[in-house]
Coordinates of C-alpha atoms in Angstrom, one line a residue:
X18 CA 6.7 -32.4 -29.4
X19 CA 3.0 -33.0 -29.9
X20 CA 0.2 -30.5 -29.4
X21 CA -0.5 -31.5 -25.8
X22 CA 3.1 -31.0 -24.9
X23 CA 3.1 -27.5 -26.5
X24 CA 0.0 -26.7 -24.5
X25 CA 1.7 -28.0 -21.4
X26 CA 4.7 -25.8 -22.0
X27 CA 2.3 -22.8 -22.3
X28 CA 1.4 -23.1 -18.7
X29 CA 4.8 -21.7 -17.7
X30 CA 4.9 -19.1 -20.4
X31 CA 2.8 -16.3 -21.8
X32 CA 1.3 -17.3 -25.1
X33 CA -1.4 -15.2 -26.6
X34 CA -4.9 -16.7 -26.2
X35 CA -5.4 -16.8 -29.9
X36 CA -2.2 -18.9 -30.3
X37 CA -3.4 -21.2 -27.6
X38 CA -6.8 -21.5 -29.4
X39 CA -4.9 -22.7 -32.5
X40 CA -3.4 -25.5 -30.5
X41 CA -6.8 -26.3 -28.9
X42 CA -8.3 -26.9 -32.4
X43 CA -5.6 -29.4 -33.1
X44 CA -5.8 -31.1 -29.6
X45 CA -9.5 -31.7 -29.7
X46 CA -10.4 -33.3 -33.0
X47 CA -13.9 -34.3 -31.7
X48 CA -15.1 -30.7 -31.4
X49 CA -18.7 -30.2 -32.6
X50 CA -19.3 -27.9 -35.5
X51 CA -20.5 -25.1 -33.2
X52 CA -17.6 -25.5 -30.8
X53 CA -15.1 -25.4 -33.7
X54 CA -16.7 -22.3 -35.1
X55 CA -16.5 -20.5 -31.8
X56 CA -12.8 -21.4 -31.2
X57 CA -11.9 -20.8 -34.8
X58 CA -13.2 -17.2 -34.6
X59 CA -10.6 -16.6 -32.0
X60 CA -7.8 -18.7 -33.5
X61 CA -8.1 -16.8 -36.8
X62 CA -6.6 -13.7 -35.1
X63 CA -3.3 -15.6 -34.5
X64 CA -2.4 -15.0 -38.2
X65 CA -2.5 -11.2 -37.8
X66 CA 0.8 -9.7 -39.1
X67 CA 1.6 -13.2 -40.3
X68 CA 1.7 -14.4 -36.7
X69 CA 4.4 -11.9 -35.7
X70 CA 4.1 -10.1 -32.4
X71 CA 6.5 -7.7 -30.6
X72 CA 5.3 -9.0 -27.3
X73 CA 7.3 -11.6 -25.4
X74 CA 5.6 -15.0 -25.2
X75 CA 7.2 -15.8 -21.9
X76 CA 7.8 -14.3 -18.5
X77 CA 11.3 -13.1 -17.8
X78 CA 13.3 -16.1 -16.7
X79 CA 16.0 -15.5 -14.0
X80 CA 19.5 -16.0 -15.3
X81 CA 21.4 -18.6 -13.3
X82 CA 24.9 -18.3 -11.8
X83 CA 26.7 -20.6 -14.3
X84 CA 29.1 -17.8 -15.3
X85 CA 30.0 -16.9 -11.7
X86 CA 30.3 -20.6 -10.7
X87 CA 32.7 -21.2 -13.6
X88 CA 34.9 -18.3 -12.7
X89 CA 34.9 -19.4 -9.0
X90 CA 36.0 -22.9 -10.1
X91 CA 38.9 -21.6 -12.1
X92 CA 40.1 -19.3 -9.3
X93 CA 39.7 -21.8 -6.4
X94 CA 40.5 -24.9 -8.5
X95 CA 37.5 -26.7 -7.1
X96 CA 35.1 -29.1 -8.9
X97 CA 32.3 -29.6 -6.4
X98 CA 28.8 -30.4 -7.8
X99 CA 26.5 -27.3 -7.9
X100 CA 23.2 -26.5 -9.4
X101 CA 23.8 -23.0 -10.8
X102 CA 20.0 -22.3 -11.0
X103 CA 19.5 -23.0 -7.3
X104 CA 20.4 -20.1 -5.0
X105 CA 20.9 -22.5 -2.0
X106 CA 23.2 -24.8 -4.0
X107 CA 25.2 -21.8 -5.1
X108 CA 25.6 -20.5 -1.5
X109 CA 26.7 -24.0 -0.4
X110 CA 29.2 -24.1 -3.2
X111 CA 30.6 -20.7 -2.2
X112 CA 30.9 -21.9 1.4
X113 CA 32.9 -25.0 0.3
X114 CA 35.1 -23.0 -2.1
X115 CA 35.7 -20.4 0.6
X116 CA 36.4 -22.7 3.5
X117 CA 40.2 -22.3 2.9
X118 CA 40.0 -18.5 3.4
X119 CA 37.5 -18.5 6.3
X120 CA 34.7 -17.2 4.1
X121 CA 31.4 -16.3 6.0
X122 CA 28.4 -15.6 3.8
X123 CA 26.9 -13.4 6.5
X124 CA 30.0 -11.1 6.6
X125 CA 30.7 -10.0 3.0
X126 CA 31.6 -6.3 3.4
X127 CA 34.9 -5.8 1.5
X128 CA 36.1 -3.0 3.8
X129 CA 34.9 -4.4 7.2
X130 CA 35.0 -8.2 6.9
X131 CA 38.3 -9.1 5.3
X132 CA 40.9 -10.6 7.4
X133 CA 44.1 -8.6 8.0
X134 CA 47.6 -10.0 7.8
X135 CA 47.6 -11.2 11.4
X136 CA 44.2 -12.8 11.2
X137 CA 45.2 -14.5 7.9
X138 CA 48.3 -15.9 9.5
X139 CA 46.4 -17.0 12.6
X140 CA 43.9 -18.8 10.4
X141 CA 46.7 -20.6 8.5
X142 CA 46.0 -18.7 5.2
X143 CA 49.2 -18.5 3.2
X144 CA 47.9 -16.5 0.3
X145 CA 49.3 -13.0 -0.5
X146 CA 47.0 -10.1 0.2
X147 CA 46.3 -9.7 -3.5
X148 CA 45.3 -13.3 -4.0
X149 CA 43.2 -13.3 -0.8
X150 CA 41.4 -10.1 -2.0
X151 CA 40.7 -11.7 -5.4
X152 CA 39.1 -14.7 -3.7
X153 CA 37.1 -12.6 -1.3
X154 CA 35.7 -10.4 -4.1
X155 CA 34.8 -13.5 -6.2
X156 CA 32.9 -15.1 -3.3
X157 CA 31.2 -11.8 -2.6
X158 CA 30.0 -11.5 -6.2
X159 CA 28.9 -15.2 -6.2
X160 CA 26.9 -14.6 -2.9
X161 CA 25.3 -11.5 -4.3
X162 CA 24.4 -13.3 -7.4
X163 CA 22.7 -16.1 -5.4
X164 CA 20.7 -13.4 -3.6
X165 CA 19.6 -11.7 -6.8
X166 CA 18.7 -15.1 -8.4
X167 CA 16.6 -16.1 -5.4
X168 CA 14.7 -12.8 -5.5
X169 CA 14.1 -13.1 -9.3
X170 CA 12.8 -16.6 -8.9
X171 CA 10.4 -15.5 -6.1
X172 CA 9.2 -12.7 -8.3
X173 CA 8.5 -15.0 -11.2
X174 CA 6.7 -17.5 -9.0
X175 CA 4.6 -14.7 -7.6
X176 CA 3.8 -13.3 -11.0
X177 CA 2.8 -16.8 -12.3
X178 CA 0.7 -17.6 -9.2
X179 CA -1.2 -14.3 -9.6
X180 CA -2.2 -15.1 -13.2
X181 CA -2.3 -18.9 -13.3
X182 CA -2.6 -20.3 -9.8
X183 CA -0.8 -23.5 -9.0
X184 CA -0.2 -24.7 -12.6
X185 CA 3.4 -25.3 -11.7
X186 CA 2.4 -28.4 -9.7
X187 CA 0.5 -30.0 -12.6
X188 CA 2.8 -32.8 -14.0
X189 CA 2.9 -33.6 -17.7
X190 CA 1.3 -37.0 -17.5
X191 CA -1.7 -35.7 -15.5
X192 CA -2.1 -32.9 -18.0
X193 CA -2.1 -35.2 -21.0
X194 CA -4.5 -37.7 -19.4
X195 CA -7.5 -35.3 -19.8
X196 CA -7.2 -33.3 -23.0
X197 CA -10.5 -31.4 -22.5
X198 CA -9.5 -30.2 -19.0
X199 CA -5.9 -29.5 -20.3
X200 CA -7.2 -27.3 -23.1
X201 CA -9.5 -25.4 -20.7
X202 CA -6.6 -24.8 -18.2
X203 CA -4.2 -23.7 -21.0
X204 CA -6.6 -21.3 -22.6
X205 CA -8.1 -19.9 -19.4
X206 CA -4.7 -19.2 -17.9
X207 CA -3.5 -17.6 -21.2
X208 CA -6.5 -15.2 -20.9
X209 CA -5.5 -14.5 -17.3
X210 CA -1.9 -13.8 -18.2
X211 CA -2.8 -10.9 -20.6
X212 CA -0.8 -7.8 -19.7
X213 CA -2.5 -4.9 -18.1
X214 CA -3.4 -2.0 -20.3
X215 CA -2.8 1.6 -19.4
X216 CA -6.5 2.5 -19.3
X217 CA -9.3 3.7 -17.1
X218 CA -11.2 0.4 -17.4
X219 CA -10.8 -2.5 -15.0
X220 CA -9.2 -5.8 -16.0
X221 CA -11.3 -7.8 -18.4
X222 CA -13.0 -11.0 -17.3
X223 CA -10.8 -13.9 -18.6
X224 CA -13.8 -16.2 -19.0
X225 CA -14.7 -15.6 -22.6
X226 CA -16.7 -17.5 -25.3
X227 CA -13.8 -20.0 -25.9
X228 CA -13.4 -20.7 -22.1
X229 CA -17.1 -21.2 -21.9
X230 CA -17.1 -23.8 -24.7
X231 CA -14.2 -25.7 -23.2
X232 CA -15.7 -25.6 -19.7
X233 CA -18.9 -26.9 -21.1
X234 CA -17.0 -29.9 -22.5
X235 CA -15.5 -30.6 -19.1
X236 CA -19.0 -30.5 -17.5
X237 CA -20.3 -32.9 -20.1
X238 CA -17.6 -35.5 -19.4
X239 CA -17.9 -38.0 -16.5
X240 CA -14.2 -38.3 -16.0
X241 CA -13.1 -34.7 -15.9
X242 CA -10.1 -34.0 -13.6
X243 CA -11.7 -31.2 -11.7
X244 CA -9.0 -31.2 -9.1
X245 CA -6.5 -30.3 -11.8
X246 CA -8.8 -27.5 -13.1
X247 CA -9.2 -26.2 -9.6
X248 CA -5.4 -25.6 -9.4
X249 CA -5.8 -22.9 -12.1
X250 CA -9.5 -21.9 -11.6
X251 CA -10.7 -22.3 -8.0
X252 CA -14.2 -21.0 -8.7
X253 CA -17.3 -22.4 -7.0
X254 CA -18.5 -24.1 -10.2
X255 CA -15.2 -26.1 -10.1
X256 CA -14.9 -26.6 -6.3
X257 CA -18.3 -28.2 -6.0
X258 CA -17.0 -31.2 -8.0
X259 CA -14.2 -31.9 -5.6
X260 CA -14.2 -34.5 -2.9
X261 CA -13.8 -33.4 0.7
X262 CA -10.2 -34.6 0.7
X263 CA -9.4 -32.7 -2.6
X264 CA -11.0 -29.5 -1.3
X265 CA -9.1 -29.7 2.0
X266 CA -5.8 -30.2 0.2
X267 CA -6.5 -27.2 -2.1
X268 CA -7.6 -25.1 0.8
X269 CA -4.3 -25.8 2.6
X270 CA -2.3 -24.8 -0.5
X271 CA -4.0 -21.5 -0.8
X272 CA -3.9 -20.8 3.0
X273 CA -0.2 -21.4 3.0
X274 CA 0.4 -19.3 -0.1
X275 CA -1.7 -16.4 1.4
X276 CA 0.4 -16.3 4.6
X277 CA 3.7 -16.7 2.9
X278 CA 3.1 -14.0 0.3
X279 CA 1.6 -11.7 3.0
X280 CA 4.9 -12.0 4.9
X281 CA 6.9 -10.9 1.8
X282 CA 4.5 -7.9 1.4
X283 CA 5.1 -7.0 5.0
X284 CA 8.9 -6.8 4.4
X285 CA 8.4 -4.8 1.2
X286 CA 6.0 -2.4 3.0
X287 CA 8.4 -1.7 5.8
X288 CA 11.1 -0.9 3.4
X289 CA 8.9 1.4 1.3
X290 CA 7.7 5.0 1.7
X291 CA 4.3 4.9 0.0
X292 CA 1.3 7.0 1.1
X293 CA -1.2 4.4 2.2
X294 CA -4.1 6.8 1.6
X295 CA -3.4 7.2 -2.1
X296 CA -1.0 4.3 -3.1
X297 CA 0.4 6.7 -5.7
X298 CA 4.1 6.5 -6.5
X299 CA 6.3 8.7 -8.6
X300 CA 8.8 7.8 -11.3
X301 CA 11.8 5.8 -10.1
X302 CA 10.0 3.8 -7.4
X303 CA 10.1 0.0 -7.8
X304 CA 6.3 -0.5 -8.2
X305 CA 6.7 -3.7 -10.2
X306 CA 7.9 -5.8 -7.2
X307 CA 5.1 -4.6 -4.9
X308 CA 2.4 -5.0 -7.6
X309 CA 3.6 -8.6 -8.4
X310 CA 3.4 -9.7 -4.8
X311 CA 0.2 -7.8 -4.1
X312 CA -1.4 -9.5 -7.2
X313 CA -0.2 -12.9 -5.9
X314 CA -1.5 -12.2 -2.4
X315 CA -5.0 -11.1 -3.7
X316 CA -5.2 -14.1 -5.9
X317 CA -4.3 -16.5 -3.1
X318 CA -6.6 -14.7 -0.6
X319 CA -9.5 -14.9 -3.0
X320 CA -8.9 -18.6 -3.7
X321 CA -8.5 -19.3 0.0
X322 CA -11.8 -17.6 0.9
X323 CA -13.6 -19.3 -2.1
X324 CA -12.4 -22.7 -0.7
X325 CA -13.6 -21.8 2.7
X326 CA -17.0 -20.9 1.3
X327 CA -17.2 -24.2 -0.6
X328 CA -16.3 -26.1 2.6
X329 CA -18.7 -24.1 4.7
X330 CA -15.9 -22.9 6.9
X331 CA -15.9 -19.1 6.5
X332 CA -16.8 -18.7 10.2
X333 CA -13.2 -19.7 11.0
X334 CA -12.1 -16.3 9.7
X335 CA -14.8 -14.2 11.3
X336 CA -12.5 -13.0 14.1
X337 CA -9.4 -12.8 11.9
X338 CA -10.3 -11.5 8.4
X339 CA -7.4 -10.2 6.4
X340 CA -8.2 -7.5 3.9
X341 CA -7.0 -7.2 0.3
X342 CA -3.7 -5.5 -0.6
X343 CA -3.8 -2.5 -2.9
X344 CA -1.6 -2.2 -5.9
X345 CA 0.3 1.1 -6.3
X346 CA -0.5 3.4 -9.1
X347 CA 1.8 5.6 -11.2
X348 CA 1.3 9.3 -10.7
X349 CA 0.6 9.9 -14.4
X350 CA -2.2 7.3 -14.5
X351 CA -3.6 8.8 -11.3
X352 CA -3.5 12.2 -13.0
X353 CA -5.4 10.8 -16.0
X354 CA -8.1 9.4 -13.7
X355 CA -8.4 12.8 -12.1
X356 CA -8.5 14.7 -15.4
X357 CA -11.3 12.5 -16.7
X358 CA -13.5 13.0 -13.6
X359 CA -12.4 9.9 -11.8
X360 CA -10.5 9.5 -8.6
X361 CA -8.9 6.9 -6.4
X362 CA -10.2 3.3 -6.6
X363 CA -12.9 3.0 -3.9
X364 CA -11.0 0.0 -2.4
X365 CA -8.2 2.4 -1.5
X366 CA -10.1 4.0 1.3
X367 CA -11.1 0.5 2.6
X368 CA -7.4 -0.6 2.5
X369 CA -6.3 2.5 4.3
X370 CA -8.9 2.1 7.1
X371 CA -8.1 -1.5 7.9
X372 CA -5.1 -3.1 9.7
X373 CA -2.4 -4.3 7.4
X374 CA -3.3 -7.8 6.2
X375 CA 0.1 -9.4 7.1
X376 CA -0.3 -8.0 10.7
X377 CA -3.8 -9.6 10.9
X378 CA -2.4 -12.9 9.7
X379 CA 0.5 -13.0 12.1
X380 CA -1.7 -12.0 15.0
X381 CA -0.1 -8.6 15.5
X382 CA -3.3 -6.7 14.7
X383 CA -7.0 -7.6 15.1
X384 CA -9.5 -7.4 12.3
X385 CA -12.9 -9.1 12.2
X386 CA -15.3 -9.6 9.4
X387 CA -17.5 -6.9 10.9
X388 CA -14.5 -4.5 10.8
X389 CA -14.1 -5.1 7.1
X390 CA -17.8 -4.7 6.4
X391 CA -17.8 -1.4 8.4
X392 CA -14.8 -0.1 6.5
X393 CA -16.5 -1.0 3.2
X394 CA -19.7 0.8 4.2
X395 CA -17.7 3.8 5.1
X396 CA -16.0 3.8 1.7
X397 CA -19.2 3.2 -0.2
X398 CA -18.1 -0.3 -1.3
X399 CA -20.2 -3.5 -1.3
X400 CA -18.0 -5.9 0.7
X401 CA -19.3 -9.0 -1.1
X402 CA -19.5 -7.8 -4.7
X403 CA -16.0 -6.1 -4.3
X404 CA -14.5 -9.3 -3.0
X405 CA -13.7 -8.1 0.5
X406 CA -15.8 -10.7 2.3
X407 CA -16.9 -13.1 -0.4
X408 CA -15.5 -14.6 -3.6
X409 CA -15.8 -12.1 -6.5
X410 CA -18.2 -13.3 -9.2
X411 CA -18.1 -12.7 -13.0
X412 CA -21.7 -13.2 -14.1
X413 CA -21.2 -12.3 -17.8
X414 CA -19.1 -14.1 -20.4
X415 CA -16.6 -11.7 -21.9
X416 CA -16.2 -11.2 -25.7
X417 CA -12.7 -12.0 -27.0
X418 CA -10.8 -9.2 -28.6
X419 CA -7.4 -9.6 -30.3
X420 CA -4.4 -9.3 -27.9
X421 CA -3.1 -5.7 -28.4
X422 CA 0.4 -4.7 -28.9
X423 CA 1.5 -2.8 -25.8
X424 CA 4.3 -0.4 -25.1
X425 CA 4.4 0.1 -21.3
X426 CA 0.7 -0.6 -21.1
X427 CA -0.3 1.6 -24.1
X428 CA -1.9 -0.1 -27.0
X429 CA -0.4 0.7 -30.4
X430 CA -1.4 -0.1 -34.0
X431 CA 1.0 -2.8 -34.9
X432 CA 4.0 -4.8 -33.6
X433 CA 6.7 -3.1 -35.7
X434 CA 5.6 0.3 -34.5
X435 CA 5.5 -1.0 -31.0
X436 CA 9.1 -2.3 -31.2
X437 CA 10.2 1.1 -32.5
X438 CA 8.4 3.0 -29.7
X439 CA 9.8 0.6 -27.1
X440 CA 13.4 1.1 -28.3
X441 CA 12.8 4.9 -28.2
X442 CA 11.7 4.6 -24.5
X443 CA 8.2 5.9 -25.3
X444 CA 5.7 5.8 -22.4
X445 CA 8.5 4.6 -20.1
X446 CA 9.1 7.9 -18.2
X447 CA 12.7 7.9 -19.5
X448 CA 14.1 10.5 -21.9
X449 CA 13.1 9.8 -25.5
X450 CA 15.7 8.4 -27.9
X451 CA 15.1 10.4 -31.0
X452 CA 18.1 8.6 -32.8
X453 CA 15.8 5.6 -33.1
X454 CA 13.9 7.6 -35.7
X455 CA 17.0 9.0 -37.4
X456 CA 17.2 12.0 -35.1
X457 CA 13.7 13.2 -35.9
X458 CA 11.2 14.0 -33.2
X459 CA 8.7 11.3 -32.4
X460 CA 5.4 11.5 -34.2
X461 CA 2.5 12.8 -32.1

């Protein structure tokens, strides 16, 4: 596997920016002395701790249903073709395997939905009650696994979309055809994929000195694949290079993603019990799923509005302007904000005073651009600078700092210490496992 293939694989993973910078140096042998110096300053940090890190270099990948499919095949003695990583294929396999016992994927309750002796006889099922129950349980487990697999895949797609855009639609040949653009996309998305730190500061601008150098190389080339870059970085400085057809296609992608993810958020919201005025949750609440989809929605919404601005079509949304979706905040982080003189994020009040965005998008509620601007003024928020009515801009280039070792968002001194703290459940809200340290109390 050559260096461009390794960079391509990084799009679907979570490599540290400094590790991607090492690959960039190899992929672009024509770098000028100045460009190489800037990138090498970042790449040098990849050798910290001899290159070892306790942080995963990938997003959690859903585990397929191969084990459950194999068990079903043995029990039912069937050999139908099935893709164990595709939830729909798994459900179709379950339906085929269960045809002989009248299996219905919409009726899987073990107590309420099994056939009794008379119903089995009427359906021509000659299995004993025990054998029938074994098969019912097996198909029930297989169906449940397909559901969990589908939800896990949706979660991963949302997480990747929030931090890397539509990189999943970039094929390998297109990526390899423009090394300069490929290096920018790989490095910039690596910066965007950095985990959030448990801090009072906002998220760092992903556009640092290396991204600036690589972007300048793209600008200097006459044949840059700007449409590929726009899939990962739909900013105005990229969109202005697109043709009307390319811009229209990208706008359609982000519009569809915004509406689709908003629908998921609506389902999650209706099943939750979160105080909309604070968005603070206590321990035990599944905040990860909400925050993953809220992040994906906000990314899609911002890109959609940016495309509309670039096309001069923002007036299309003036009468139906969906707001942002607030992430939920853990109670301990909210307490920390309060103790240091801070408070709720100003956007929280704006979010609480506007119709829910999925209701605006599906036509259930009305929300105009003027409504959003009024809510922002009431909350002391600049609607354009805060990204409520215009694409958010980062005017300054960030300075790179080495990727920290995190334990549940808390930066620690080194990867070995991080692994020990993680095994001890430090900062997780769970009871500490002192046995990890030989029964001694945790330091500090």
